[in-house]
Coordinates of C-alpha atoms and ligand atoms in Angstrom, one line a residue:
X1 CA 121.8 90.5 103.4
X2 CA 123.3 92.7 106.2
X3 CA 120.7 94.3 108.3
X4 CA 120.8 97.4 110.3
X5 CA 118.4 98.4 113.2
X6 CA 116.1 101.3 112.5
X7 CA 117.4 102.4 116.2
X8 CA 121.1 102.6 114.5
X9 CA 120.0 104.3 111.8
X10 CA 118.6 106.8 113.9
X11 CA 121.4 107.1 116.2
X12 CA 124.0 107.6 112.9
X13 CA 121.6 110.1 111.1
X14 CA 121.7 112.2 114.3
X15 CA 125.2 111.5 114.6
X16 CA 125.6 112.8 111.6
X17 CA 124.7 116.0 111.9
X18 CA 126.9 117.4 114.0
X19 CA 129.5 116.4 111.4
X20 CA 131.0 119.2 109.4
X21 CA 129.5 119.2 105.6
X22 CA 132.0 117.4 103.7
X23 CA 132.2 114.9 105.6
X24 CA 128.4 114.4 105.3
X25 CA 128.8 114.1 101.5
X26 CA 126.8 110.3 101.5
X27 CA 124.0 109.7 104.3
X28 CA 123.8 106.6 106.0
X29 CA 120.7 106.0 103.8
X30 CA 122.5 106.5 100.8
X31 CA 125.1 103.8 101.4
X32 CA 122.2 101.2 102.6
X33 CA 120.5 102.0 99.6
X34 CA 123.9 102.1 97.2
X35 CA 124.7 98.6 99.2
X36 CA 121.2 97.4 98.4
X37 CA 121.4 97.8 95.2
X38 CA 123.4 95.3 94.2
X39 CA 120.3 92.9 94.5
X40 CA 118.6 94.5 92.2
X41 CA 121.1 94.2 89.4
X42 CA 119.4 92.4 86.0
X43 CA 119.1 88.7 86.3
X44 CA 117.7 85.8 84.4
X45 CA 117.4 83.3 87.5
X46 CA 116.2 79.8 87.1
X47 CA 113.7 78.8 89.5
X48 CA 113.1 74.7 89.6
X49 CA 113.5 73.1 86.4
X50 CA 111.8 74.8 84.1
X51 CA 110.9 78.2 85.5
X52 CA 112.6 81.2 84.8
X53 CA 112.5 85.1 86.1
X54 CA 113.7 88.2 84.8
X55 CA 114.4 90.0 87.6
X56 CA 115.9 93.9 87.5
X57 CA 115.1 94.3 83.4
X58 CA 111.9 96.2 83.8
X59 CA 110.6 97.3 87.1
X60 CA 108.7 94.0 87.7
X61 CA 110.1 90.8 87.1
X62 CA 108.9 89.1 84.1
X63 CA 108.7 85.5 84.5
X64 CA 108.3 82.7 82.2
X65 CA 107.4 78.9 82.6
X66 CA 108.7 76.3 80.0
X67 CA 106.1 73.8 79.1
X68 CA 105.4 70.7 77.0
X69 CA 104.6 72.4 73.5
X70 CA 104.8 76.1 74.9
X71 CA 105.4 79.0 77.3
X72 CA 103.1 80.8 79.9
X73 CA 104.3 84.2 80.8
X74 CA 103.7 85.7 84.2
X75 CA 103.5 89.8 84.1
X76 CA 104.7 91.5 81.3
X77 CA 106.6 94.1 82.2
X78 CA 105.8 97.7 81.3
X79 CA 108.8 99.5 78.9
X80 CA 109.3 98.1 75.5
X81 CA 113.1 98.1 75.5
X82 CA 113.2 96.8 78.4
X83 CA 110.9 93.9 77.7
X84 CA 112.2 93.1 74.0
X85 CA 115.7 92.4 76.1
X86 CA 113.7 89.9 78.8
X87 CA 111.9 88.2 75.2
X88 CA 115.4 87.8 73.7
X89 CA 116.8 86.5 76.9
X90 CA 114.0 84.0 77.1
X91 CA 114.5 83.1 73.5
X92 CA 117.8 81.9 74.6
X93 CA 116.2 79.4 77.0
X94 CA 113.6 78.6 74.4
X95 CA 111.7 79.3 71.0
X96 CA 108.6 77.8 71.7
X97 CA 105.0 79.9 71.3
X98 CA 103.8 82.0 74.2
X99 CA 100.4 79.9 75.1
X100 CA 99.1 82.0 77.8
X101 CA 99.8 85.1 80.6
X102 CA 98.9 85.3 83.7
X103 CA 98.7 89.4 84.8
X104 CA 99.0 89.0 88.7
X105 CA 97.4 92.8 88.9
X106 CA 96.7 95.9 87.0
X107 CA 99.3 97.9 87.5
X108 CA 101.5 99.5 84.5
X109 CA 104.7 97.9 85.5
X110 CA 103.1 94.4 85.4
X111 CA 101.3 94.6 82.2
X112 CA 102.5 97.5 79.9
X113 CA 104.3 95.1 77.9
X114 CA 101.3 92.7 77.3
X115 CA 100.9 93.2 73.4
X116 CA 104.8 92.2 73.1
X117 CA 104.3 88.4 74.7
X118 CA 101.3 88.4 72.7
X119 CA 103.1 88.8 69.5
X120 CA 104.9 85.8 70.5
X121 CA 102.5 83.1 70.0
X122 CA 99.0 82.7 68.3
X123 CA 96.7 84.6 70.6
X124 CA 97.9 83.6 73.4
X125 CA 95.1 83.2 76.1
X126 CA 95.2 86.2 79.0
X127 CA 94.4 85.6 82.3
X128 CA 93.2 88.2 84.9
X129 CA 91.3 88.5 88.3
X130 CA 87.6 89.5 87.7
X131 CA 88.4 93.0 89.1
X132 CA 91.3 93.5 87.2
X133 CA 91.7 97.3 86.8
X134 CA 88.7 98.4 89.7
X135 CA 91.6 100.8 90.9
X136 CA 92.2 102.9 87.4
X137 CA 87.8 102.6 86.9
X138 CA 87.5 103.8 90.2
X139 CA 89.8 106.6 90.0
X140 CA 89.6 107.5 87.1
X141 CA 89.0 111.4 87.5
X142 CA 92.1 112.0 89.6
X143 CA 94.4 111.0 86.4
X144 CA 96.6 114.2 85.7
X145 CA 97.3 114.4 89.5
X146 CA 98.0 110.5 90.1
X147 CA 100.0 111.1 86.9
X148 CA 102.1 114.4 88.6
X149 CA 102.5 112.7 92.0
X150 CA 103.2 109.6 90.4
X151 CA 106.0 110.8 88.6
X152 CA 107.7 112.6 92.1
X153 CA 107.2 109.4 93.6
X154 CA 109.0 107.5 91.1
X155 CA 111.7 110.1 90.7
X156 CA 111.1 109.6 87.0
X157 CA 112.0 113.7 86.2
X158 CA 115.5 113.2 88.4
X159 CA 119.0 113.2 86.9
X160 CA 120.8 109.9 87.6
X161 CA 122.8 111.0 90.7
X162 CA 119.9 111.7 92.6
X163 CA 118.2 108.0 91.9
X164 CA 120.0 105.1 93.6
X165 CA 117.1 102.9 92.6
X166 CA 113.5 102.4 93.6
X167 CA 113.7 100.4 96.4
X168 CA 112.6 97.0 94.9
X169 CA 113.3 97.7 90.9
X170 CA 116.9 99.4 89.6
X171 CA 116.0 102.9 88.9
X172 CA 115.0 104.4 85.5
X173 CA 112.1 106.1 84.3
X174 CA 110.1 104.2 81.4
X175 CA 109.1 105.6 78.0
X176 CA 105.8 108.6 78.2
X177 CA 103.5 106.4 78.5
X178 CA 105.3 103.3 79.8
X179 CA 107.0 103.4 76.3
X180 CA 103.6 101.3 75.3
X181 CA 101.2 102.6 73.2
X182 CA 97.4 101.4 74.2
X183 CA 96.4 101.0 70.4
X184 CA 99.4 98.3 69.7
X185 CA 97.1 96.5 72.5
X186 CA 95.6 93.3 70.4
X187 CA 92.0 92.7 71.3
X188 CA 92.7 91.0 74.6
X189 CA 90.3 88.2 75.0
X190 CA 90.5 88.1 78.6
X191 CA 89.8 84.8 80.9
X192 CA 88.6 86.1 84.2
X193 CA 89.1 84.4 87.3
X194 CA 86.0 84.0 89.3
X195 CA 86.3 81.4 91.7
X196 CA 88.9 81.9 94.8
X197 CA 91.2 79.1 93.2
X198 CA 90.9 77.9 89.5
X199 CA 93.1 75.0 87.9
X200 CA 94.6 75.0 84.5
X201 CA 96.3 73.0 82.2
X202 CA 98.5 74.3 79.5
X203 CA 101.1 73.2 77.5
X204 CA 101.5 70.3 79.8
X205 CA 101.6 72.4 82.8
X206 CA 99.0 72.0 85.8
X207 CA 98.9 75.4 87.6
X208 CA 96.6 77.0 89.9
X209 CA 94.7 80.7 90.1
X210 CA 94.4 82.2 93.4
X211 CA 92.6 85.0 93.9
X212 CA 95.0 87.2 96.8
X213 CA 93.6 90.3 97.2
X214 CA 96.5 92.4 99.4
X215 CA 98.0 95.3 97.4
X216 CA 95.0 96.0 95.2
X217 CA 91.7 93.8 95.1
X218 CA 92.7 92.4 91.9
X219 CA 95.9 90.5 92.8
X220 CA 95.8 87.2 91.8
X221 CA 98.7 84.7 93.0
X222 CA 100.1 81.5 90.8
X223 CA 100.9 78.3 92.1
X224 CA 102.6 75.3 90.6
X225 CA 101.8 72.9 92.8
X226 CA 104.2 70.0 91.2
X227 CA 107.6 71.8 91.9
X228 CA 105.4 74.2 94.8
X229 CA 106.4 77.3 93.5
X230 CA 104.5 80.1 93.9
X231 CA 104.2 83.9 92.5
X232 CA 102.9 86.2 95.0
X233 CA 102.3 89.3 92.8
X234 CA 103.1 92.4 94.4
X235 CA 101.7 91.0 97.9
X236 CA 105.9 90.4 98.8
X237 CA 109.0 91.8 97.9
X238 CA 112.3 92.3 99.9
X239 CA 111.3 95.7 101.1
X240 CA 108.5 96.5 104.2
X241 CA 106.0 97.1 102.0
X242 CA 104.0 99.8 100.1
X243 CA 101.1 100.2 102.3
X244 CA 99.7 103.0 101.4
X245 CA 101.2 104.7 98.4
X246 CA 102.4 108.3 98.6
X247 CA 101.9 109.3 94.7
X248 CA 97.9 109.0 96.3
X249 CA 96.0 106.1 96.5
X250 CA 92.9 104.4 98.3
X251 CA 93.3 102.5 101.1
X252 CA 95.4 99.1 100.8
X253 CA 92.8 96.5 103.1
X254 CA 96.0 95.6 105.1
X255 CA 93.9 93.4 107.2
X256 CA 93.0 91.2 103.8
X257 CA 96.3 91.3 103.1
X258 CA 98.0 89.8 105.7
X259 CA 95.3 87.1 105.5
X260 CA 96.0 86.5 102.2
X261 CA 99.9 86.0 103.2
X262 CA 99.2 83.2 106.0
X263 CA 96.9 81.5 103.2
X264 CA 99.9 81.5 101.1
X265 CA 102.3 80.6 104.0
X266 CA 100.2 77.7 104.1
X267 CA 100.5 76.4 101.1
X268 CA 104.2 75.6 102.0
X269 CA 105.9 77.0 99.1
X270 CA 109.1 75.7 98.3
X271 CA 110.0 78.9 95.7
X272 CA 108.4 82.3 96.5
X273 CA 108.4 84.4 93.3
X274 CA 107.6 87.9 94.2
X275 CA 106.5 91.1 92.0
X276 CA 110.0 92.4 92.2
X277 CA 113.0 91.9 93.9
X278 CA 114.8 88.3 93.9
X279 CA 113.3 84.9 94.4
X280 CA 113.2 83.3 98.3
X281 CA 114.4 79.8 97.8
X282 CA 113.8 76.9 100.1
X283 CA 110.7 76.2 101.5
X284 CA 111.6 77.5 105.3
X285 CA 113.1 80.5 103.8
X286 CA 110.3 81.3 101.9
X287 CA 106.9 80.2 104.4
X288 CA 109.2 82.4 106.9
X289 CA 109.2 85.3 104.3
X290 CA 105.3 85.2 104.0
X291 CA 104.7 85.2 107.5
X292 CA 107.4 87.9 108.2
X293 CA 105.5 90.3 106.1
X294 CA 102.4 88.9 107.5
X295 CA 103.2 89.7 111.3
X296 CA 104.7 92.8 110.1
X297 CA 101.3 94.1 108.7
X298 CA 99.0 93.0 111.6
X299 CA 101.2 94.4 114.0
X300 CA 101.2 97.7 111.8
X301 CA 97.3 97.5 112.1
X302 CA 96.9 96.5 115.6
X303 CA 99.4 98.7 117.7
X304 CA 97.4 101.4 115.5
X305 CA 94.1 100.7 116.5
X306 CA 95.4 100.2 120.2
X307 CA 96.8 103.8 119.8
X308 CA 93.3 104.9 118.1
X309 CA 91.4 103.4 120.9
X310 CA 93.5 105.7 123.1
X311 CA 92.7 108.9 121.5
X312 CA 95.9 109.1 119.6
X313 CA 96.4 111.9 116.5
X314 CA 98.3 110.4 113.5
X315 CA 101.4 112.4 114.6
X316 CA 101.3 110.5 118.2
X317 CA 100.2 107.0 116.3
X318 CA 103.7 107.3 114.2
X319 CA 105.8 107.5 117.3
X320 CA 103.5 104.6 119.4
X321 CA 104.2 102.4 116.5
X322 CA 107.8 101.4 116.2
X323 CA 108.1 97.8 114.7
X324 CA 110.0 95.4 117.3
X325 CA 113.4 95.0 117.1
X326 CA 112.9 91.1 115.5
X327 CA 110.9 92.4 112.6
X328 CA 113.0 96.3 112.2
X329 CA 115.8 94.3 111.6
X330 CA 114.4 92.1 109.0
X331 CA 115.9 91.5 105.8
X332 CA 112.7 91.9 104.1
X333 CA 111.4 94.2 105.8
X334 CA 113.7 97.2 105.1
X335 CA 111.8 100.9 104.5
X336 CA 113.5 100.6 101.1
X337 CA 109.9 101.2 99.5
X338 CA 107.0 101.2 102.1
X339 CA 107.0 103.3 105.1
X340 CA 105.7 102.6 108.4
X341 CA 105.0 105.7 109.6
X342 CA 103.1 106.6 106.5
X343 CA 101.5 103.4 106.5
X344 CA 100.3 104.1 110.5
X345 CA 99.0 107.4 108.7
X346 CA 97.1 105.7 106.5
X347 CA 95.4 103.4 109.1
X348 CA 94.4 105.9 111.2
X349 CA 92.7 107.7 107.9
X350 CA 90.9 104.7 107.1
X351 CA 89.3 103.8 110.3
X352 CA 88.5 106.9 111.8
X353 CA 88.9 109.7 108.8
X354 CA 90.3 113.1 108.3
X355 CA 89.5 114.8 111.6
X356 CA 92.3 113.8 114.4
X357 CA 90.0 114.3 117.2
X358 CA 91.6 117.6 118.0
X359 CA 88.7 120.5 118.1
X360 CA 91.2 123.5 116.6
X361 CA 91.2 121.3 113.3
X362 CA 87.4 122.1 113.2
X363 CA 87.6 125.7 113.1
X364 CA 91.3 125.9 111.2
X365 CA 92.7 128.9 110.2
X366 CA 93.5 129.2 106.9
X367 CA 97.2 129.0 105.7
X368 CA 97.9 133.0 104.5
X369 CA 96.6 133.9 108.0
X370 CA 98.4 131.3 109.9
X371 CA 101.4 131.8 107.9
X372 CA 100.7 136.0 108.4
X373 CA 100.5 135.3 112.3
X374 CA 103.9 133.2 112.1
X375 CA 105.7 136.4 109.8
X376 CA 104.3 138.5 113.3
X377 CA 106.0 136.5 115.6
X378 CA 109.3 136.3 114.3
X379 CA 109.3 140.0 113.4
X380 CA 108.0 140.2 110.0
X381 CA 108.3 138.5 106.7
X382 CA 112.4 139.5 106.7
X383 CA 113.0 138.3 109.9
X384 CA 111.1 134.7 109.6
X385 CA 113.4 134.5 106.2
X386 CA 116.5 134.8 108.3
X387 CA 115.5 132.3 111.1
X388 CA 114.5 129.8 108.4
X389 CA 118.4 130.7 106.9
X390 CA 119.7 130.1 110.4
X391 CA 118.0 126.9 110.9
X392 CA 119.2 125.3 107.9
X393 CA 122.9 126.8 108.5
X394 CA 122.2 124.9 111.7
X395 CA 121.2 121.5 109.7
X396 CA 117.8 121.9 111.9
X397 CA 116.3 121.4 108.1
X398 CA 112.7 119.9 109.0
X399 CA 112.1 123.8 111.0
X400 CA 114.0 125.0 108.1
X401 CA 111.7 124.0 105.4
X402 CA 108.2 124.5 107.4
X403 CA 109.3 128.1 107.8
X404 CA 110.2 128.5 104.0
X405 CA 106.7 126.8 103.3
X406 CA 105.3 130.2 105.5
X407 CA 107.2 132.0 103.4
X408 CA 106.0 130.8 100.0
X409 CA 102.5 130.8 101.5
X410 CA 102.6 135.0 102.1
X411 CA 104.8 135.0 98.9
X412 CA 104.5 132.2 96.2
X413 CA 106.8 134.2 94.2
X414 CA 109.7 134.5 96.8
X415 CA 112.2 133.5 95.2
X416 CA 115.1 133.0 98.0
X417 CA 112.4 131.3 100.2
X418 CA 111.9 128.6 97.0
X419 CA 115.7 127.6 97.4
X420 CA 115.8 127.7 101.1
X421 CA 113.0 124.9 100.7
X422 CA 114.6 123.1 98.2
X423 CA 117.7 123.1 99.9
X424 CA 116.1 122.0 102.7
X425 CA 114.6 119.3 101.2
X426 CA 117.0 118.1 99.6
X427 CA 119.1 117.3 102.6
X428 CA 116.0 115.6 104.4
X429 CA 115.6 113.3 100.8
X430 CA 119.5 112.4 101.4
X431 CA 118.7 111.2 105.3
X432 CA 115.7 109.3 103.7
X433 CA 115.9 105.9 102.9
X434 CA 112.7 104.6 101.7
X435 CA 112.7 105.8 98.1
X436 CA 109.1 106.7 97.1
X437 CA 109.2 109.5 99.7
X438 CA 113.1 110.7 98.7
X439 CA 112.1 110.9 95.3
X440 CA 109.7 112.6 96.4
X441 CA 111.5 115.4 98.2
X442 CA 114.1 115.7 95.8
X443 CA 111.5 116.4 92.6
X444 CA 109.6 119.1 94.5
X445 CA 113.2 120.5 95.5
X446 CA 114.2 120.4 91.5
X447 CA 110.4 122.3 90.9
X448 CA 111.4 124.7 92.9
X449 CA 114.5 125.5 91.9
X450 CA 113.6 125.7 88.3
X451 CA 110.5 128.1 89.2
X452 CA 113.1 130.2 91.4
X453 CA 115.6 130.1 87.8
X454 CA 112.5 131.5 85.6
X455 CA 111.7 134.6 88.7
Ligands
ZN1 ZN1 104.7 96.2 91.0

């Protein structure tokens, strides 16, 4: 895959605004996105002899392993369309019953499709980590807004044209609900995995459990030590990764997690089957993947805590940590999907909190009178409307959009200042390249809009 250097990217972005607008028509982030695409294209790829993954159906890959007298099925997949075409692709490869699956965490796109693989055999034994689901328990009261945010993260209210994909799955947005209802769940008889490593047998298959808590707590990775092929869960994909999730989230233990990635390194896979995105083949290729994303993450944590120590904010931490130019230029590293800058954020929030050490975040004021105090300085409420015009005319759309936020602030219902932000934000989600955070801008641009349509 052709890499680019952050530092180019930069340099091009910038470069590209002094171009005139149509020739600014598709960012630089657009075409690295349009070009990385292509990977993400729907694929039934045979891993060793008798291991198969559905990669780019659903938004995780669905993976199934042939045995003796029957299959084991790793994630399920979350949309039922989308999984009924992975179950008729496998049952090209093979009709026998569905013995057991293995979830390798809790989250919607890995499981949603459970009660279809379930049809497929006679109650086909589930397998979890013991703390499968903690996340949802935990958070449980914050639904409807994880549910809002979610859905700007994911882009899943977008029109087409605005969604290139989702960084490490092709973009479109699943059923309400996932497109799975909760009461076609069968009774799930769940097997828990309690110890840190648990070996199986089934259908003439010796596989392994390992508990590999990275993304959530409850990530559990598979091994097959015969043909040493190994499923990571969401703990790796081709993308830096999500270290902290923008649609809100607790905080991601990166410091467990890049453990967990040298104790999977170590295991010398020869296949590395990741959550999404395609398969790492040969075992160089994929130890060198694992510990990739492994330095990546401590280097993330270190440089922050280094920058901490030194009484940096968050704002100064996001500029002190800039990935070297061996891991920026990465192929699996790519801000397709996580975000360093967000994830420095995060770091800093975890280990020291809210308060940035600065003493006028003590004693804030509060947004109408800061926003009041800004209206003053410009001239009044006309005038700052006019500089935030100028500034986007100027393509200086980051002061563009903070002065249309005063504006909505003094005036929620201004109407012009809604589609100065919009626009604004729009062309910043166009420059962006890691997806969560485009998607992002470009829903909260589309709110706006449609509240300024109804004024
Ligand atoms: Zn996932």
């Amino acid at each position: 895959m052709r890499t680019i250097s952050k530092w180019l990217v930069v340099f091009l972005t910038a470069a590209q605004g002094c171009l005139p607008a149509q020739l600014q028509a598709k960012s630089l982030a657009t075409r690295l996105l349009e070009e990385n695409r292509q990977s993400l294209q729907p694929e039934i790829i045979q891993v060793g002899n008798n291991v198969y993954t559905a990669k780019g159906y659903d938004v995780a890959n669905i993976s199934m392993i042939v045995g003796d007298d029957g299959i084991i099925i790793i994630d399920s997949g979350r949309d039922v369309a989308r999984v009924s075409e992975v179950i008729t692709q496998f049952r090209h490869i093979t009709h026998k019953p569905v013995k057991a699956i293995i979830l390798t965490h809790s989250h919607g796109d890995h499981t949603g499709g459970v009660a279809l693989f379930q049809q497929q055999g006679e109650n086909p034994v589930v397998w979890v980590h013991e703390q499968f689901n903690a996340e949802a328990r935990r958070f449980s009261a914050l639904k409807e807004i994880y549910r809002l945010r979610g859905a700007r993260q994911g882009g899943f209210l977008l029109p087409p044209e605005k969604r290139i994909s989702n960084g490490i799955a092709p973009a479109f947005s699943p059923q309400a609900g996932g497109g799975f209802n909760p009461k076609q769940w069968i009774a799930p008889s769940y097997n828990k995995l309690t110890h840190p490593r648990h070996i199986l047998q089934i259908a003439g298959i010796t596989l392994e459990l390992i508990k590999a808590p990275g993304e959530t707590e409850d990530q559990l990775a598979v091994w097959l030590p015969q043909q040493r092929i190994l499923f990571s869960g969401d703990n790796f994909y081709r993308s830096f990764p999500n270290l902290y999730a923008i649609r809100g989230a607790g905080y991601r233990d990166i410091a467990v997690w890049a453990q967990t990635l040298e104790m999977l390194a170590a295991l010398q896979p020869q296949y590395l089957i990741p959550g999404h995105t395609r398969p790492v083949f040969g075992t160089e290729n994929a130890v060198n993947a694992l510990r990739t994303y492994a330095e990546a993450i401590t280097f993330v944590l270190e440089k922050s805590l280094e920058g901490i120590n030194k009484g940096m904010t968050p704002d100064q931490l996001v500029a002190y940590v800039v990935l070297p130019e061996d891991l920026a230029n990465s192929e699996y590293l790519q801000q397709y999907y996580g975000s360093v800058a967000w994830s420095v954020r995060a770091v800093f929030d975890a280990y020291m909190g809210w308060f940035d050490g600065n003493p006028i975040n003590l004693v804030p004021l509060v947004p109408q009178e800061e926003a009041a105090r800004m209206a003053e300085l410009a001239g009044g409420e006309k005038a700052l409307q006019v500089k935030a015009e100028q500034a986007l005319a100027k393509n200086d759309t980051r002061w563009a959009a903070k002065l249309a936020h005063y504006l909505l602030v003094l005036d929620p219902a201004n109407s012009e200042a809604m589609r100065l932000q919009a626009t604004a934000l729009e062309q910043l989600a166009e420059q962006m390249v890691t997806t969560t955070g485009r998607n992002y801008l470009y829903t909260v641009a589309q709110e706006l809009n449609q509240r300024a349509d109804k004024n």
